[in-house]
Coordinates of C-alpha atoms in Angstrom, one line a residue:
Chain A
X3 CA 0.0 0.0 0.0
X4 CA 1.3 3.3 -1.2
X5 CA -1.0 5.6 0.9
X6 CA 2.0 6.0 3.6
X7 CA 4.8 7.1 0.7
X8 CA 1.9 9.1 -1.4
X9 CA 1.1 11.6 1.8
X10 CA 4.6 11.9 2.5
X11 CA 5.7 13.2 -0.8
X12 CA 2.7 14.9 -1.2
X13 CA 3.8 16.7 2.5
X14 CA 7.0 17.4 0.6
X15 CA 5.1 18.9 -2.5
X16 CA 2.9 21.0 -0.7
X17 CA 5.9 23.1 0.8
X18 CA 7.2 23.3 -2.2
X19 CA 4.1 24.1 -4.3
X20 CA 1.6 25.7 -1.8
X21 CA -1.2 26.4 -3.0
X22 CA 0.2 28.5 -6.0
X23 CA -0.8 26.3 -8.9
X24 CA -4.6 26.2 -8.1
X25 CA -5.5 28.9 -10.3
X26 CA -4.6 26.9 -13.1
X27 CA -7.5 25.7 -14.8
X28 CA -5.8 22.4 -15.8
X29 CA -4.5 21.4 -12.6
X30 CA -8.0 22.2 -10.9
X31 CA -9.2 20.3 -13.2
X32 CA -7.0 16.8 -12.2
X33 CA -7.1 17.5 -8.7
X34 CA -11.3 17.3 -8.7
X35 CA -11.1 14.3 -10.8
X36 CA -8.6 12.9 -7.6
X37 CA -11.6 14.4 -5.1
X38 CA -14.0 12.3 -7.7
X39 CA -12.5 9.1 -7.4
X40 CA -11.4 8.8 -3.5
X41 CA -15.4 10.2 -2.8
X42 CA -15.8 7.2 -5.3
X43 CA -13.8 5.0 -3.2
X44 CA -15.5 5.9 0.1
X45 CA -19.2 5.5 -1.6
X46 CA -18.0 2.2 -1.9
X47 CA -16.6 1.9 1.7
X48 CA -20.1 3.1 2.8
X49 CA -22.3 0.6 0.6
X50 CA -20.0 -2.6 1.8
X51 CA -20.1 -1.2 5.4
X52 CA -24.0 -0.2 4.9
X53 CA -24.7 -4.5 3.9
X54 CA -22.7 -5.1 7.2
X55 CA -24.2 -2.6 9.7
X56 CA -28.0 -3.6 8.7
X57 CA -26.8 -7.1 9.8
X58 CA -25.0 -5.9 12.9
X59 CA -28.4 -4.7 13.9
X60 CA -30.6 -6.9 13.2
X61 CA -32.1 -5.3 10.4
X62 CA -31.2 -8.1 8.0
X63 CA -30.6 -11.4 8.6
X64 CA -27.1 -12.3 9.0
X65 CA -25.8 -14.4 6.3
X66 CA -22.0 -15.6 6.2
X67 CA -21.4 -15.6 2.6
X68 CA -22.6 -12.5 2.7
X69 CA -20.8 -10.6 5.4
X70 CA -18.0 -12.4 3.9
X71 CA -18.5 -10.6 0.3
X72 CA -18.6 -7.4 1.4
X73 CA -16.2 -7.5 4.0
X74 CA -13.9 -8.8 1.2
X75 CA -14.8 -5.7 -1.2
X76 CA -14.2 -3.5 1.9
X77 CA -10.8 -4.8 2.5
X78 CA -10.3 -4.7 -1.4
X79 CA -11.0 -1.4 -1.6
X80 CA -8.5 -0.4 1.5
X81 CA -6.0 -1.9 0.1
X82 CA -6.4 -0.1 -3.4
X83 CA -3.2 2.3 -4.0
X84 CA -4.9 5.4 -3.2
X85 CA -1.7 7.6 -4.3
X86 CA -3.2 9.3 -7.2
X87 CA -6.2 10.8 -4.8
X88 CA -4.8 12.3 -2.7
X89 CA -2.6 15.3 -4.2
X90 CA -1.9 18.2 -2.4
X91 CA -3.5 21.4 -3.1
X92 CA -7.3 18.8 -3.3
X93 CA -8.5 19.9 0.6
X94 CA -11.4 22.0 1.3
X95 CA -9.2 25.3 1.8
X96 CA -8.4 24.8 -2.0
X97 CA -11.5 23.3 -3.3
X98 CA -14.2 24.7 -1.3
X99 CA -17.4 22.5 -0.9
X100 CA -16.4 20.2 -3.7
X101 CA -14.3 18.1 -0.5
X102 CA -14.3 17.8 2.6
X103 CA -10.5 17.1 3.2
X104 CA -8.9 18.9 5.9
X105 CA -5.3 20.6 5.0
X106 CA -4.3 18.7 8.1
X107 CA -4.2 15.7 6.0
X108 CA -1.1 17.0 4.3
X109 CA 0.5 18.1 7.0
X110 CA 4.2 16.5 8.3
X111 CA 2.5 15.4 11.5
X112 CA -0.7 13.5 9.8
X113 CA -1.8 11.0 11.0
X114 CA -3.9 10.1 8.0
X115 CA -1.7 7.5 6.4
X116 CA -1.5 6.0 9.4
X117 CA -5.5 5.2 9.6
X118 CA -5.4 4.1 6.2
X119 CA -3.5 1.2 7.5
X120 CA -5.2 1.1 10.3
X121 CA -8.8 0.5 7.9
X122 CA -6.8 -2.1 5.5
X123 CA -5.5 -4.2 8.4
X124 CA -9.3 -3.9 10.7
X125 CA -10.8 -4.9 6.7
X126 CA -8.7 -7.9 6.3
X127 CA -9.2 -9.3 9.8
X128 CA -13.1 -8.6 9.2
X129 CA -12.7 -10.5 6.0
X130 CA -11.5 -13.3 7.7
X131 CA -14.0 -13.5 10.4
X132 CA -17.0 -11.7 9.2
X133 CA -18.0 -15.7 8.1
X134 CA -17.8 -17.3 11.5
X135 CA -21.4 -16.1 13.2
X136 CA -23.1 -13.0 13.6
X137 CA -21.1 -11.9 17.1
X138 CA -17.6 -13.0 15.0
X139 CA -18.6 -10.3 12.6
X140 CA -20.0 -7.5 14.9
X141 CA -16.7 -7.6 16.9
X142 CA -14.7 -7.5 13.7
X143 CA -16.9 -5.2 12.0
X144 CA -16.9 -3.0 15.7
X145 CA -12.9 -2.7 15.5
X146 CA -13.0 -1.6 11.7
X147 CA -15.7 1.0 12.4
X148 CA -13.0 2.5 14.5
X149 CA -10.8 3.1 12.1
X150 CA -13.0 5.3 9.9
X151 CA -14.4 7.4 13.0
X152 CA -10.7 8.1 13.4
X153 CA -9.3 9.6 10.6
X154 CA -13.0 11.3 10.1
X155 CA -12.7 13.0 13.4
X156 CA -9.8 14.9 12.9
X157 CA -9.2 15.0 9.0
X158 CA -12.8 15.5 7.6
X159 CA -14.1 18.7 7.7
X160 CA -17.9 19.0 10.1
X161 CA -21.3 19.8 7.8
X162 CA -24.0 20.6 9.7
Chain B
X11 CA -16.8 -13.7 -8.7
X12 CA -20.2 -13.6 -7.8
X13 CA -21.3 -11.8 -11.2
X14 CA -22.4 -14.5 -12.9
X15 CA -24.5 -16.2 -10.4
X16 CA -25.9 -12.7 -9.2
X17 CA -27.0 -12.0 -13.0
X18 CA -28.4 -15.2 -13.2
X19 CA -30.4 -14.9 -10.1
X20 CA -31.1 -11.2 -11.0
X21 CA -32.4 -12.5 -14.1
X22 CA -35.1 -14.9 -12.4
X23 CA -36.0 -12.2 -10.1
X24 CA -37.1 -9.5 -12.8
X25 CA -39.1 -12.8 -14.4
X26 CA -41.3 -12.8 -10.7
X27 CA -41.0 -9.6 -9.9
X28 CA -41.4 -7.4 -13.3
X29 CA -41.3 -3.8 -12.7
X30 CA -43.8 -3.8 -9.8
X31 CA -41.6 -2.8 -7.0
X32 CA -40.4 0.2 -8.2
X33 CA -43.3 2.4 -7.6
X34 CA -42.7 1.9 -3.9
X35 CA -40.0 4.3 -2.6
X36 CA -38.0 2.3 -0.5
X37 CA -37.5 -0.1 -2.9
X38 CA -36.3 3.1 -5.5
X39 CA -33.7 4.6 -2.5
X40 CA -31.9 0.7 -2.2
X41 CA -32.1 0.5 -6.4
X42 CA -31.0 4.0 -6.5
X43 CA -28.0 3.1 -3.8
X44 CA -26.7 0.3 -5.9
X45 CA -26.8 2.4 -9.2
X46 CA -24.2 5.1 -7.5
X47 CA -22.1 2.3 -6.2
X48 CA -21.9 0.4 -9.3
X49 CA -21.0 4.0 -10.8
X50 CA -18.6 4.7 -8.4
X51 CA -16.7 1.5 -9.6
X52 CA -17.1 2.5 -13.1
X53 CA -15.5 5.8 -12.1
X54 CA -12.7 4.3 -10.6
X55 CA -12.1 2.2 -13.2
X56 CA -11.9 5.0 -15.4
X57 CA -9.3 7.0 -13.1
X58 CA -7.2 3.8 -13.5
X59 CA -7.8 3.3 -16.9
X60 CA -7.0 7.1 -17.7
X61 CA -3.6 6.6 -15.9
X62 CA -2.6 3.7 -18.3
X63 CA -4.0 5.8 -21.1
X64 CA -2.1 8.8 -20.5
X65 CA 1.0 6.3 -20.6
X66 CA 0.0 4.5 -23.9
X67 CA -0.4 7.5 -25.6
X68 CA 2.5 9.1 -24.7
X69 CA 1.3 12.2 -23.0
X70 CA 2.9 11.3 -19.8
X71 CA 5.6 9.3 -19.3
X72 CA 6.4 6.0 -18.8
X73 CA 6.4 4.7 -15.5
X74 CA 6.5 0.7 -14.4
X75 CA 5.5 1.3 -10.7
X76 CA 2.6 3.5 -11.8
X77 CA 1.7 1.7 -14.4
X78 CA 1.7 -1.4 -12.5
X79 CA -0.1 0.1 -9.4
X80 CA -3.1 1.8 -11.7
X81 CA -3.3 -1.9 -13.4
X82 CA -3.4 -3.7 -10.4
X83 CA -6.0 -1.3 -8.8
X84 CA -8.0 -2.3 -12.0
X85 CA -7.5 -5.7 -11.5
X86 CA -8.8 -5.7 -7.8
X87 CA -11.6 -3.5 -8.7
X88 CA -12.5 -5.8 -11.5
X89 CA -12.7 -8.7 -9.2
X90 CA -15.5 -7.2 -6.7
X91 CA -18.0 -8.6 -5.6
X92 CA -20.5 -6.7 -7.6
X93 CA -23.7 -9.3 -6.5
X94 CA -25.3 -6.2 -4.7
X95 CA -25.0 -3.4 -7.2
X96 CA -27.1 -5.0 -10.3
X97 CA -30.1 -5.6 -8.7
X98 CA -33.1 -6.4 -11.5
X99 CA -35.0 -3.3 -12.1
X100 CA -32.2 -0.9 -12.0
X101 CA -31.9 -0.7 -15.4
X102 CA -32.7 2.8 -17.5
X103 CA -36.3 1.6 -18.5
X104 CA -36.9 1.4 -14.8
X105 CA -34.9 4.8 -13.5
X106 CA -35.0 7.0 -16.2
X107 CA -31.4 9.1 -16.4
X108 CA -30.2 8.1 -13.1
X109 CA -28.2 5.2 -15.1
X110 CA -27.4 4.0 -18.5
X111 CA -28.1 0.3 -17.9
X112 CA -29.9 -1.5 -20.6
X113 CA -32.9 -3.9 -19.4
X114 CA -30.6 -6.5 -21.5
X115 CA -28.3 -6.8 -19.2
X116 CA -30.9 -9.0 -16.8
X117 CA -31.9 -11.1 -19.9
X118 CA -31.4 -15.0 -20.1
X119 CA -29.0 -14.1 -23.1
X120 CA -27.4 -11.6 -21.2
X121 CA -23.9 -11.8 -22.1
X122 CA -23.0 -9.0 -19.3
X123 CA -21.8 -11.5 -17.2
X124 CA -19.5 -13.1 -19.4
X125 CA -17.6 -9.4 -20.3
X126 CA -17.5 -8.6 -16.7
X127 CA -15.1 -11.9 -15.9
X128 CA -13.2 -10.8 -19.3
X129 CA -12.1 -7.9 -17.7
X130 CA -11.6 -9.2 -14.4
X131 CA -9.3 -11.6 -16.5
X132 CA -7.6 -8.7 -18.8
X133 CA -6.8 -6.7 -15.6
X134 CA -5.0 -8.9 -14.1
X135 CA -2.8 -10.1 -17.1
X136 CA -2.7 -6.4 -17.7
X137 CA -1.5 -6.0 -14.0
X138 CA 1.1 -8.9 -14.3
X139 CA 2.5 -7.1 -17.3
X140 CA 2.5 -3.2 -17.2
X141 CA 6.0 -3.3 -15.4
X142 CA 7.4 -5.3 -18.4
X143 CA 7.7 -1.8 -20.4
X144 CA 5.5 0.2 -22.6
X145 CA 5.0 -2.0 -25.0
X146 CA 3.7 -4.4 -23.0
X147 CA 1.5 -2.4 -20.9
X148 CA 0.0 -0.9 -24.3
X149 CA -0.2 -4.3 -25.8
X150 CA -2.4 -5.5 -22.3
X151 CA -4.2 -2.5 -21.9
X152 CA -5.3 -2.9 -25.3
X153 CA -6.8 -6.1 -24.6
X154 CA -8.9 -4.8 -21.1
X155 CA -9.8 -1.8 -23.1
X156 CA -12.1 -4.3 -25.3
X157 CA -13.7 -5.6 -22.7
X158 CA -15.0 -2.3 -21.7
X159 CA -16.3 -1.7 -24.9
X160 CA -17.7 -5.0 -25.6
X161 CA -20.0 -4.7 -22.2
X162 CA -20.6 -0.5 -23.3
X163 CA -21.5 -1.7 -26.9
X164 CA -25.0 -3.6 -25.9
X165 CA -25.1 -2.8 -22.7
X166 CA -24.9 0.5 -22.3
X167 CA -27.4 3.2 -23.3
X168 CA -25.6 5.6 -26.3
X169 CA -26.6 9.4 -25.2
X170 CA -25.7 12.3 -27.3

């Protein structure tokens, strides 16, 4: 997984770049077809974790091979190399409404790259388990809900 | 790959069912759900695809790692578990504008199926190869690119 490398060099390019080539229509252009795809990528987060949450509660009848196939796209998806997404200059400062990216994310001491990691590893456990019983899968799914409330917290920007 | 058996299943289901859920609006918001995630796919595939395209046409560089890392992101997004984002009656018959989906694709002839393993197929050959030079990326990405456009040909409604 690049997503530790990516934010790093895009740390670096940020100093270097600021926020300087925005204006260009060009490179506005690429960095809200990045904001397109990672939203992309966490629409699909949210419809794998959506088939898993309305079994955790009891709103749909667990089925293993079920929880098992979307727990499986979920840790697909988190393990996807995510370093074209994420290019400096794309947070909401920038880009206005069209993200909801904090500039913290970019920052040296993010802790953003670090939750990615954090989802892959809590998706790939939940793949494994998410077939062995309804409380197997609400644990699992529990300790990868974590991980998203985490980097949300402090790296996505509030809407009311 | 659950494509196959979901189509086929789909397919029997739009035989009981017909059309006559859609009117109710629960039903709509879950149809409506899988259409943007199925989109969201498709967009990602085409971020990946526009990577690799940009390379085989010269208007950016060469590169095996990032060639190899928008192929393989291909290749694991190919190989989803798409079984929840076809339902039957989500086609463009059914939803008007909100998708592009022909009613063929739920057919017994459908051969939708059949093009989605292709390029679940041609994406990873392409991802085993687009570090083994330009050439060879072209020469693989050539080969996944027609399995986009043999799904997009009968499958997908032409707007102007």
């Amino acid at each position: 997984m690049n997503f530790k490398l990516t934010l790093l060099a895009g740390a670096v390019a940020l100093g270097t770049l600021g926020s300087a080539a925005i204006g260009d229509s060009h490179d506005e252009k690429a960095l809200l077809a990045a904001v397109e795809a990672r939203q992309a990528v966490m629409k699909l987060y949210a419809f794998n974790v959506g088939q898993l949450a309305a079994m955790a509660k009891g709103e749909v009848e667990y089925d293993a091979d079920a929880a098992t196939a979307a727990a499986s796209n979920l840790a697909a998806l988190s393990a996807l190399d995510q370093s074209k997404l994420w290019p400096p200059g794309s947070d909401t400062e920038a880009l206005g409404d069209k993200t909801a990216a904090l500039p913290a994310i970019w920052q040296a001491d993010s802790m953003a790259m670090k939750h990615g990691m954090d989802l892959a590893n809590a998706s790939a456990a939940l793949a494994e388990s998410a077939g062995d019983g309804l409380d197997a899968m609400r644990a699992a799914f529990g300790e990868a809900g974590k991980t998203c409330n985490a980097c949300h917290k402090d790296y996505r920007q509030r809407r009311n």
